[in-house]
Amino acid sequence: MKAFVIANPRDRRIEQIQKLEVAEPLIAPDDVLVTLKACGLNPVDYKLVESGVSDWTYPHVLGVDGAGLVSQVGNEVTAFQVGDRVFCHDNLHQNGAFAEKIVIKAAAVAHMPDGLSFEDAAAMLCGAMTAYQALYRKANLAMVNTVLIHAGAGGVGMVAIQLAKHLNLRVITTVSTQKKAFAEALGADVVIDYRTEDVTARLLSETAGLGVDLSINTIGGTEVQADIGRMAFNGQIVVIGDTLPEQLDLSSKALSIAKIALGGAHTSNNPAQVQDLARMAEALGDLVQSGQLKPMIERVLAFDEIPAGLAALKVGQVSGKLVARID
C-alpha cells in the first residue's frame, strides 16, 4: 500500500518524508483494519517528524487522524462490521493514517454519523477532540462564565471557540494580526492580537479587572505562568502539551490546573480512557452533522500534497484545517 513514511531514525525534517510502498498492516484479535478515505493534518504530525519516537520501527508511517471504511475485523471485535464508516485518532507509537490502510484497536474507533463526509470526519479528531476534552472532561463548568482560548485560529482553538459559544460562555481569544478576522468569524467575543497588544492588560480591561474563569492554554511554558495573573478567583487553567513551569502560585486565587495528553489514552492501559476517545469523536461528529459545529476546512489536499501541507502548517500559513483525500 502507499504511505508517507519516515524511512530511518536519522530523518528529522519534513522534506525527508518519503512516499513508499509498504506492507499492508496485520490485525490482532481486538483490532480493526480501516481502508482510509481521508486523513487530517496536524501540527503534531510535523513535530513528531522532528522529534521522533523512541519505539518507532522503520519505515514508520506518519499521521494520527483518519476516516474510512472497515475492511477487516479481529475475531474478538463485535462493535464493527466490514463496510462500517469510521474515524479514529491513532496511537502515535504505531503506524499511522498517512496511508491507504490503518490498523487500530477497535475500542478507540468511532462510528461516523450518516451525514458526515470522510473529509469532515478526518478534520474532527486530534485538535477538535483536544478542545472537547478540555471543556467537557477537564474543566468544571459550574461557575465558568468567561474563557480565554489561546491561539484561537489553531486546530484546537478554532473548535474550542465554537464549543465555548455553544456552552454560552464569553470567549476571549489570542491570535496573530492576520488571523483576527478568522477568530471573529468563529464567534469570539474579544480577539486580542498578541503581537501588538498587552494580552494581560487587555484581558483584565475586558473583565473589569476580575480575570477569566477558565483558560485553555495551547502554548504552555511562560504563557502558563502569565495566565496566573489573568485568572479570576477559583479559576481553572487547562494546559495542552508542553511541560509546566516549576513554580506556580495557585494558592493566592485558589486556582486549579489540569493537563491534557489526548493520545496518551492509547498507552494508559485503561480501557475506559481508550473508549472515551471514540465517544468524544462521535460527540463531535454529531455536533457537525446537526450544524452546531463547523470543521473549518481551509483546503482538501491530494494525497501527494501531504508533505507540503505539513510545511504550510509549520510556518503558520494555515487558518483552518487541512485534510487530504486518499483515493
Coordinates of C-alpha atoms in Angstrom, one line a residue:
M1 CA 0.0 0.0 0.0
K2 CA 1.0 3.6 -0.5
A3 CA 2.1 5.5 2.6
F4 CA 4.1 8.6 3.7
V5 CA 6.9 7.5 6.0
I6 CA 10.0 8.4 7.9
A7 CA 12.4 5.8 6.5
N8 CA 15.0 5.9 9.3
P9 CA 15.6 7.5 12.7
R10 CA 18.1 10.0 11.3
D11 CA 15.4 11.7 9.1
R12 CA 14.1 14.6 11.2
R13 CA 12.9 17.1 8.5
I14 CA 9.6 17.4 6.6
E15 CA 11.5 17.3 3.3
Q16 CA 12.8 13.9 4.2
I17 CA 9.3 12.4 4.3
Q18 CA 9.0 9.8 1.6
K19 CA 6.1 8.2 -0.2
L20 CA 6.8 4.5 -0.3
E21 CA 5.1 1.2 -0.9
V22 CA 4.8 -0.6 2.4
A23 CA 3.3 -3.9 3.6
E24 CA -0.4 -3.9 4.4
P25 CA -0.8 -4.0 8.2
L26 CA -1.9 -7.1 10.0
I27 CA -4.6 -7.1 12.7
A28 CA -4.8 -8.6 16.2
P29 CA -8.0 -10.1 17.6
D30 CA -9.1 -6.7 19.1
D31 CA -8.2 -4.6 16.1
V32 CA -10.0 -3.3 13.0
L33 CA -8.4 -2.7 9.6
V34 CA -9.6 0.5 8.0
T35 CA -9.3 1.5 4.4
L36 CA -8.8 5.2 4.6
K37 CA -10.6 7.8 2.5
A38 CA -9.3 10.9 4.2
C39 CA -6.7 11.9 6.8
G40 CA -6.3 15.1 8.9
L41 CA -3.1 17.1 9.1
N42 CA -2.0 18.4 12.5
P43 CA 1.0 20.3 14.0
V44 CA 1.8 17.2 16.0
D45 CA 2.5 15.4 12.7
Y46 CA 5.5 17.5 11.8
K47 CA 6.6 17.8 15.4
L48 CA 6.8 14.0 15.6
V49 CA 8.9 14.0 12.4
E50 CA 11.3 16.5 14.0
S51 CA 11.5 14.7 17.4
G52 CA 11.0 11.1 16.5
V53 CA 9.6 8.5 18.9
S54 CA 11.9 6.0 20.6
D55 CA 9.8 2.9 20.0
W56 CA 9.1 3.5 16.3
T57 CA 10.1 0.9 13.9
Y58 CA 11.2 1.9 10.4
P59 CA 9.9 2.8 7.9
H60 CA 7.3 4.5 10.2
V61 CA 4.0 5.6 8.7
L62 CA 3.0 9.1 9.8
G63 CA -0.4 10.6 10.6
V64 CA -2.6 10.4 13.7
D65 CA -6.1 11.1 12.2
G66 CA -8.1 9.2 9.6
A67 CA -11.5 8.3 8.3
G68 CA -12.6 5.5 6.1
L69 CA -14.3 2.1 5.8
V70 CA -13.8 -1.0 8.0
S71 CA -12.3 -3.7 5.7
Q72 CA -11.5 -6.4 8.3
V73 CA -12.2 -7.0 11.9
G74 CA -10.4 -9.1 14.5
N75 CA -12.1 -12.2 15.8
E76 CA -12.8 -10.5 19.2
V77 CA -14.5 -7.4 17.7
T78 CA -18.2 -7.2 17.9
A79 CA -18.9 -3.5 17.6
F80 CA -17.9 -3.2 13.9
Q81 CA -18.6 -4.9 10.7
V82 CA -16.9 -4.8 7.3
G83 CA -18.2 -1.7 5.4
D84 CA -18.8 0.5 8.5
R85 CA -17.9 4.1 8.1
V86 CA -15.5 5.1 10.9
F87 CA -13.0 7.7 12.1
C88 CA -10.2 7.5 14.6
H89 CA -7.4 9.3 16.4
D90 CA -4.5 6.9 16.2
N91 CA -1.8 5.8 18.7
L92 CA 1.3 7.8 17.7
H93 CA 3.5 4.9 18.8
Q94 CA 2.1 2.8 15.9
N95 CA 2.0 3.2 12.2
G96 CA -0.4 6.0 11.3
A97 CA -3.0 7.4 8.9
F98 CA -1.0 8.9 6.0
A99 CA -1.6 5.6 4.2
E100 CA -4.2 3.7 2.3
K101 CA -4.9 1.5 5.3
I102 CA -4.5 1.6 9.1
V103 CA -4.9 -0.9 11.9
I104 CA -6.2 0.4 15.3
K105 CA -7.7 -1.0 18.5
A106 CA -11.5 -1.3 18.0
A107 CA -12.1 0.4 21.3
A108 CA -10.7 3.7 20.0
V109 CA -12.7 3.7 16.8
A110 CA -15.7 5.9 16.3
H111 CA -18.8 5.3 14.1
M112 CA -19.3 8.2 11.7
P113 CA -22.8 9.8 11.6
D114 CA -24.5 9.1 8.3
G115 CA -24.4 12.6 7.0
L116 CA -20.8 13.3 7.8
S117 CA -18.3 13.3 4.9
F118 CA -14.9 11.5 5.3
E119 CA -13.2 14.8 5.0
D120 CA -15.2 16.4 7.7
A121 CA -14.7 13.4 10.0
A122 CA -10.9 13.5 9.5
A123 CA -11.0 17.2 10.4
M124 CA -12.7 16.5 13.8
L125 CA -10.1 14.4 15.5
C126 CA -6.8 15.5 17.2
G127 CA -7.4 19.2 17.6
A128 CA -11.2 19.0 17.9
M129 CA -11.0 16.2 20.5
T130 CA -8.4 18.1 22.5
A131 CA -10.8 21.1 22.6
Y132 CA -13.7 18.9 23.6
Q133 CA -11.7 17.1 26.3
A134 CA -10.6 20.5 27.7
L135 CA -14.1 21.8 28.0
Y136 CA -16.1 18.6 28.7
R137 CA -13.7 16.4 30.6
K138 CA -11.1 18.6 32.3
A139 CA -13.0 21.8 33.2
N140 CA -15.6 22.1 35.9
L141 CA -18.1 24.4 34.1
A142 CA -20.4 25.0 37.1
M143 CA -19.1 28.6 37.8
V144 CA -17.5 29.3 34.4
N145 CA -18.7 32.4 32.5
T146 CA -15.6 33.6 30.7
V147 CA -12.9 31.6 28.9
L148 CA -9.5 32.6 27.5
I149 CA -8.6 30.4 24.5
H150 CA -5.0 30.8 23.4
A151 CA -4.3 30.6 19.7
G152 CA -7.9 30.8 18.6
A153 CA -7.1 30.2 14.9
G154 CA -5.3 27.0 15.6
G155 CA -6.5 23.5 15.3
V156 CA -7.6 23.3 19.0
G157 CA -8.6 26.9 19.4
M158 CA -11.0 27.2 16.4
V159 CA -13.0 24.3 17.8
A160 CA -12.7 25.4 21.4
I161 CA -14.2 28.8 20.4
Q162 CA -17.2 27.2 18.8
L163 CA -17.8 24.7 21.7
A164 CA -17.4 27.5 24.2
K165 CA -20.0 29.6 22.4
H166 CA -22.3 26.5 22.3
L167 CA -21.9 26.5 26.1
N168 CA -22.9 30.2 26.2
L169 CA -19.5 31.3 27.5
R170 CA -18.0 34.7 26.8
V171 CA -14.9 33.9 24.8
I172 CA -11.6 35.9 24.7
T173 CA -9.0 34.6 22.4
T174 CA -5.5 35.5 21.2
V175 CA -4.4 35.4 17.6
S176 CA -1.8 36.9 15.3
T177 CA -2.7 40.0 13.3
Q178 CA -3.6 38.3 10.1
K179 CA -6.0 35.8 11.8
K180 CA -8.2 38.2 13.7
A181 CA -11.0 38.1 11.1
F182 CA -11.0 34.3 11.2
A183 CA -11.3 34.3 15.0
E184 CA -14.1 36.8 14.9
A185 CA -16.0 34.8 12.3
L186 CA -15.8 31.8 14.7
G187 CA -17.8 33.8 17.3
A188 CA -15.1 35.0 19.7
D189 CA -16.4 38.0 21.8
V190 CA -12.9 39.6 22.2
V191 CA -10.0 39.0 19.9
I192 CA -6.6 40.1 21.2
D193 CA -3.7 40.5 18.8
Y194 CA -0.8 39.1 20.9
R195 CA 1.8 40.7 18.6
T196 CA 0.6 44.2 19.1
E197 CA -1.3 44.2 22.4
D198 CA -0.5 43.5 26.0
V199 CA -2.6 40.4 26.4
T200 CA -2.9 40.6 30.2
A201 CA -3.8 44.3 30.3
R202 CA -6.4 43.9 27.6
L203 CA -8.0 40.8 29.2
L204 CA -8.2 42.5 32.6
S205 CA -9.8 45.5 31.0
E206 CA -12.4 43.3 29.3
T207 CA -13.2 41.6 32.6
A208 CA -13.4 44.7 34.8
G209 CA -10.2 43.5 36.5
L210 CA -11.6 40.2 37.6
G211 CA -9.9 37.9 35.1
V212 CA -11.3 34.9 33.3
D213 CA -12.8 31.8 34.9
L214 CA -11.1 29.3 32.6
S215 CA -8.0 29.3 30.3
I216 CA -7.4 26.8 27.6
N217 CA -3.7 27.2 27.2
T218 CA -2.3 25.7 24.0
I219 CA 1.1 27.5 24.3
G220 CA 2.5 26.2 27.6
G221 CA 5.7 27.3 29.2
T222 CA 5.8 31.0 30.2
E223 CA 2.3 31.5 29.0
V224 CA 1.1 29.3 31.8
Q225 CA 2.9 31.5 34.3
A226 CA 1.4 34.6 32.6
D227 CA -2.1 33.1 32.9
I228 CA -1.9 33.2 36.7
G229 CA -2.3 37.0 36.5
R230 CA -5.2 36.6 34.1
M231 CA -7.4 34.3 36.2
A232 CA -10.4 35.1 38.3
F233 CA -10.6 33.7 41.8
N234 CA -11.3 29.9 41.7
G235 CA -10.1 30.0 38.1
Q236 CA -9.0 26.9 36.1
I237 CA -6.2 26.5 33.6
V238 CA -6.2 23.6 31.2
V239 CA -2.7 23.1 29.6
I240 CA -2.3 21.3 26.4
G241 CA 1.1 19.7 25.7
D242 CA 4.4 21.2 27.0
T243 CA 5.7 21.0 30.5
L244 CA 4.6 23.2 33.3
P245 CA 6.8 25.8 35.0
E246 CA 8.3 24.6 38.3
Q247 CA 6.8 27.4 40.4
L248 CA 3.2 28.3 40.0
D249 CA 1.3 30.4 42.6
L250 CA -2.1 28.6 42.6
S251 CA -2.9 29.4 46.2
S252 CA -3.5 33.2 46.2
K253 CA -6.5 32.8 43.8
A254 CA -7.4 29.2 44.7
L255 CA -6.6 28.2 41.1
S256 CA -6.6 24.7 39.7
I257 CA -4.6 23.4 36.8
A258 CA -5.1 20.4 34.5
K259 CA -3.0 18.8 31.8
I260 CA -4.2 17.2 28.5
A261 CA -2.4 14.4 26.7
L262 CA -5.1 13.2 24.3
G263 CA -3.2 10.3 22.7
G264 CA -1.8 9.2 26.0
A265 CA -5.0 7.2 26.5
H266 CA -3.7 4.7 24.0
T267 CA -0.8 3.7 26.3
S268 CA -2.7 4.2 29.6
N269 CA -3.7 0.5 30.0
N270 CA -7.1 1.9 30.9
P271 CA -9.9 0.6 28.6
A272 CA -12.3 3.3 29.7
Q273 CA -10.0 6.0 28.6
V274 CA -9.3 4.4 25.3
Q275 CA -13.1 4.0 24.7
D276 CA -13.6 7.7 25.6
L277 CA -11.5 8.6 22.5
A278 CA -14.3 7.1 20.4
R279 CA -17.0 8.7 22.5
M280 CA -15.6 12.2 22.1
A281 CA -15.1 11.7 18.4
E282 CA -18.7 10.6 18.0
A283 CA -20.0 13.5 20.0
L284 CA -18.1 15.9 17.8
G285 CA -19.4 14.2 14.7
D286 CA -23.0 14.6 15.9
L287 CA -22.4 18.3 16.5
V288 CA -21.1 18.7 13.0
Q289 CA -24.0 16.8 11.5
S290 CA -26.5 18.9 13.4
G291 CA -24.9 22.1 12.2
Q292 CA -23.8 23.2 15.6
L293 CA -20.1 22.9 14.8
K294 CA -18.1 23.7 11.7
P295 CA -15.0 21.7 10.7
M296 CA -13.5 24.9 9.2
I297 CA -11.6 23.0 6.5
E298 CA -9.4 25.5 4.6
R299 CA -8.3 23.1 1.9
V300 CA -8.7 19.5 0.9
L301 CA -5.4 18.3 -0.4
A302 CA -4.5 15.5 -2.8
F303 CA -2.7 12.6 -1.0
D304 CA 0.6 13.6 -2.6
E305 CA 0.4 17.1 -1.1
I306 CA 0.6 15.9 2.5
P307 CA 4.3 16.9 3.0
A308 CA 3.6 20.4 1.5
G309 CA 0.6 20.7 3.8
L310 CA 2.7 19.9 6.9
A311 CA 5.3 22.5 5.8
A312 CA 2.5 25.1 5.5
L313 CA 1.3 24.3 9.0
K314 CA 4.8 24.7 10.4
V315 CA 5.2 28.2 9.1
G316 CA 1.7 29.3 10.1
Q317 CA 0.3 29.7 6.6
V318 CA -3.0 27.9 7.5
S319 CA -6.2 29.4 9.0
G320 CA -8.5 26.4 9.5
K321 CA -8.0 22.7 8.9
L322 CA -6.1 20.8 6.3
V323 CA -7.3 17.4 5.3
A324 CA -6.1 15.1 2.5
R325 CA -8.2 12.8 0.3
I326 CA -6.9 9.3 -0.1
D327 CA -8.0 7.8 -3.4

